[in-house]
Every structure is written in C-alpha cells, then in structure tokens.
XYZ file of C-alpha atoms in Angstrom:
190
model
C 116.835 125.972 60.328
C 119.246 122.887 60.940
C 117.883 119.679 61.609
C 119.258 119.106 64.631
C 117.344 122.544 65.838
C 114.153 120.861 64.423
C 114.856 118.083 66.395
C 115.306 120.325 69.743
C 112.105 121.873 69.025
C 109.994 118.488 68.379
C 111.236 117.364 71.835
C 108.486 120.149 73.536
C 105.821 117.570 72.372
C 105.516 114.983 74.811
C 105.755 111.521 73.474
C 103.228 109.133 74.307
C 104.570 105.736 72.688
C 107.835 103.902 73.116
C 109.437 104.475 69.575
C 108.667 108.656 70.651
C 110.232 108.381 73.859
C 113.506 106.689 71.972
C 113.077 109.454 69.197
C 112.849 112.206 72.119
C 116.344 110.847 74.035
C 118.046 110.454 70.915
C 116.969 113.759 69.477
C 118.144 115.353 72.724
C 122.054 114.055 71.985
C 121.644 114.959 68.820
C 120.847 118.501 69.739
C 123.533 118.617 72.270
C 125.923 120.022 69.643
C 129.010 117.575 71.023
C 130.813 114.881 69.364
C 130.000 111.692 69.005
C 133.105 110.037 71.492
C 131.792 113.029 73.809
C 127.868 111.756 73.686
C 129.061 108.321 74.529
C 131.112 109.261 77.516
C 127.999 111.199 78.860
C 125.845 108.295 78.226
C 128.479 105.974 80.261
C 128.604 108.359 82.829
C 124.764 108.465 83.327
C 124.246 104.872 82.845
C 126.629 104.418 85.964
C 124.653 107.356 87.798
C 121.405 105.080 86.909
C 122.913 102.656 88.461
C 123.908 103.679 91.532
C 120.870 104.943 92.343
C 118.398 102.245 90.657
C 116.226 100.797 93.812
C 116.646 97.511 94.662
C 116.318 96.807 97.768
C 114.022 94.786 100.389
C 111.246 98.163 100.426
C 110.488 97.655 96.634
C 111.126 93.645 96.227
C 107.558 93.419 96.968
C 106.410 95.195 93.600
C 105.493 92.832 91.215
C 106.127 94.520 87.418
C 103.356 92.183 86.574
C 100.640 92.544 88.202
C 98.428 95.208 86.819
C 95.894 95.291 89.757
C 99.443 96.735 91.881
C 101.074 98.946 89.039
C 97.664 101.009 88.555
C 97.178 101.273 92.540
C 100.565 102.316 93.108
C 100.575 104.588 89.681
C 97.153 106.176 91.548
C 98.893 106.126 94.798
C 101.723 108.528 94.007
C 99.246 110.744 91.830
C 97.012 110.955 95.224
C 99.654 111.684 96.852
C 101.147 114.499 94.546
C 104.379 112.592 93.907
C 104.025 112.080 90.124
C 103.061 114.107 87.481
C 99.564 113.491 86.050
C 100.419 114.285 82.050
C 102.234 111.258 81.398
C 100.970 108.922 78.415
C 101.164 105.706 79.947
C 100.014 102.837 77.363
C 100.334 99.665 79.054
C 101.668 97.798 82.592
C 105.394 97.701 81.402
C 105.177 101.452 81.184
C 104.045 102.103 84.213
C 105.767 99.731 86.399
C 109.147 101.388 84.794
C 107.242 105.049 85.367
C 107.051 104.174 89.397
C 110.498 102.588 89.371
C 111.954 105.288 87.581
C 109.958 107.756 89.966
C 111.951 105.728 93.292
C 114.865 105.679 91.405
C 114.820 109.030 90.485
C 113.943 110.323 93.772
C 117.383 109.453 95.293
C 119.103 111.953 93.124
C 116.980 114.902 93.479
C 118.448 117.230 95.785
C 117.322 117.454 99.488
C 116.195 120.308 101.731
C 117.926 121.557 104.504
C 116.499 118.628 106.617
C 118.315 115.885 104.110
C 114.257 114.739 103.562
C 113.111 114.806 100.213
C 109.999 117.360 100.287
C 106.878 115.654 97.745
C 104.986 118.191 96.689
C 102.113 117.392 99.399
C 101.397 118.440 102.302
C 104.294 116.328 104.536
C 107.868 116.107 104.197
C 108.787 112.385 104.444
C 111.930 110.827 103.460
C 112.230 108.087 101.028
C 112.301 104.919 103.336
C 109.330 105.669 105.081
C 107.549 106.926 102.061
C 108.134 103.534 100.502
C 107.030 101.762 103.660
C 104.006 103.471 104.217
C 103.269 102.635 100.793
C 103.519 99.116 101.060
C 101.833 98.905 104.591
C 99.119 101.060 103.045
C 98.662 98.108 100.156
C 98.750 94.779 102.051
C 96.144 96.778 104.198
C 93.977 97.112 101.011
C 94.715 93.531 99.981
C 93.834 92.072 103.652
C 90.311 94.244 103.456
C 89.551 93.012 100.436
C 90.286 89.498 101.749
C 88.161 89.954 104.624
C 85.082 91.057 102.161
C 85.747 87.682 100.275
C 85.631 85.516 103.693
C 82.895 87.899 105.152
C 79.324 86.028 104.987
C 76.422 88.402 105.605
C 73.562 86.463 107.449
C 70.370 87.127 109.622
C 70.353 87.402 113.174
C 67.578 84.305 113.084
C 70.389 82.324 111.113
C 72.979 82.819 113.218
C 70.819 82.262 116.376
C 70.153 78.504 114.868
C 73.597 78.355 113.733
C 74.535 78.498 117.245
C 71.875 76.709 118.477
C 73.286 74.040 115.982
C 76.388 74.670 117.309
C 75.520 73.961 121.228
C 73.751 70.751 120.098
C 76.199 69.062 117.861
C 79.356 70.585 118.388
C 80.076 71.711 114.959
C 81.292 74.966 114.209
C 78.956 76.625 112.129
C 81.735 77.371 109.870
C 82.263 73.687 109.325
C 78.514 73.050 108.970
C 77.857 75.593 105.948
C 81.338 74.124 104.735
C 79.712 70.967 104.719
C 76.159 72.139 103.254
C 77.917 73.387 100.515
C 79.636 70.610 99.908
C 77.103 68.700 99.800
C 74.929 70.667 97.318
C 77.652 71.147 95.151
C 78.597 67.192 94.771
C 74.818 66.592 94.361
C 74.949 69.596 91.168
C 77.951 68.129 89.453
C-alpha cells in the first residue's frame, strides 16, 4: 500500500485536536493524486470561495468569539435545533466559536431547494437571515430573563404591605429605602 493511500484511509478517523484536523486537510491533498502547482491553485481557489462566503455582517457582529457563556449556548442552540452535527470533538471556546462560524459560513454555499431556502434538518424550512435573527432575538431574550432574576427580590405580602405603607408616609420608594438599608448595613460591616 502507498503512503499516500494510508493517508486516505487514516482520514475516516475523525480528529479531535488541532494538529489532527491539520494532519486530516493535509493528508486529503496529499491523497488527491495532483501536482503540487495544481494543489495550490485549488487551495487559492477555495480560499477565495471562503471568502466570499465568510459571514460578516451586522446578524453575526453580535457574537462575541470570547465569551464562553455565548459559544456553548449557541453551540447547544444549533444542536437543539438539528443544524449541527453532534460528533464533533470540540476541545475548547476557539473551537467552537470557529465550529458555529464555519457552520454560517458554510451554510451559504450549500445548495438550496426549490424555494431558494436552505432546508435544516428540523422540522421548518427557514432561510439564513431569519435563522440568524431568531437566533439572536432568542439570546438577548435569555440574557434579559436572566437579568430580571438578578433584579427580582422575592418578599412577603406583610413586607410589601409596610413597604408601601412606608411608602405613603414618607414618600420614598421602597426601592430607594432597601437601597438605603443596605447601604447602611454594609458601611456599618466594612
């Protein structure tokens, strides 16, 4: 067997670091059987390809490569959704902010239905703009709950019966009054 058919047949595995993904491209030219002026035309060409359909535009500006909190909710996101593929060894944040990106870059190219939509492999057919906008209208809505739950203060119906009987007498809004308290307690603590 020649090496570059050992090579074709390692790239079945599926790597799962960065040095095996480089291995895996490489080994693919190498198995291509062309010459080496040849590979580097095809790389040019799909470089420019890449390119042209790379997204960058205002409906994925808001994705922020390093924040980890977004990369794993979006990376969940598209797997809930059935966009992605699930068997993907993803070690760290860098990998999977370039796995979505790659995934909205890649989606331009793939050939559409009848329709022109792109159909994901869900239930809906949805085209690529207002897949991307649901998306992000889908995760400020998640950040402004959780907001909510940080400015949301549970209290008794007693409580907030004096709190507004404080209220009627001295005209402070009961947010300003526990604003105070606290305030108050904490400068006495430290």
């Amino acid at each position: 067997m020649t090496d570059w058919a050992k090579t074709c047949i390692k790239m079945y595995v599926i790597p799962d670091t960065h040095i095996q993904r480089l291995r895996a491209v490489v080994g693919y030219y190498d198995c291509l059987g062309i010459s080496l002026d040849r590979k580097r035309e095809l790389l040019s060409t799909l470089i420019l390809k890449w390119n042209e359909i790379e997204v960058k535009n205002k409906l994925t500006r808001w994705i922020d490569k390093d924040n980890e909190e977004m990369c794993d909710w979006l990376w969940n996101y598209l797997l809930k959704e059935k966009s992605v593929c699930n068997d993907i060894c993803i070690r760290n944040i860098r990998e999977k902010y370039f796995a979505i990106m790659g995934f909205l870059n890649a989606w331009g190219s793939v050939p559409a239905g009848p329709s022109g939509r792109f159909k994901n492999t869900g239930n809906h057919i949805e085209d690529k703009e207002t897949f991307l906008i649901r998306m992000h209208k889908t995760w400020m809505q998640k950040k402004y709950r959780e907001k909510l739950k940080m400015n949301e203060l549970k209290l008794s119906q007693s409580t907030l019966k004096k709190l507004a009987f404080i209220h009627q007498q001295t005209k402070v809004r009961p947010e300003e009054y526990i604003a105070n308290y606290i305030d108050g307690v904490y400068k006495k603590l430290i």
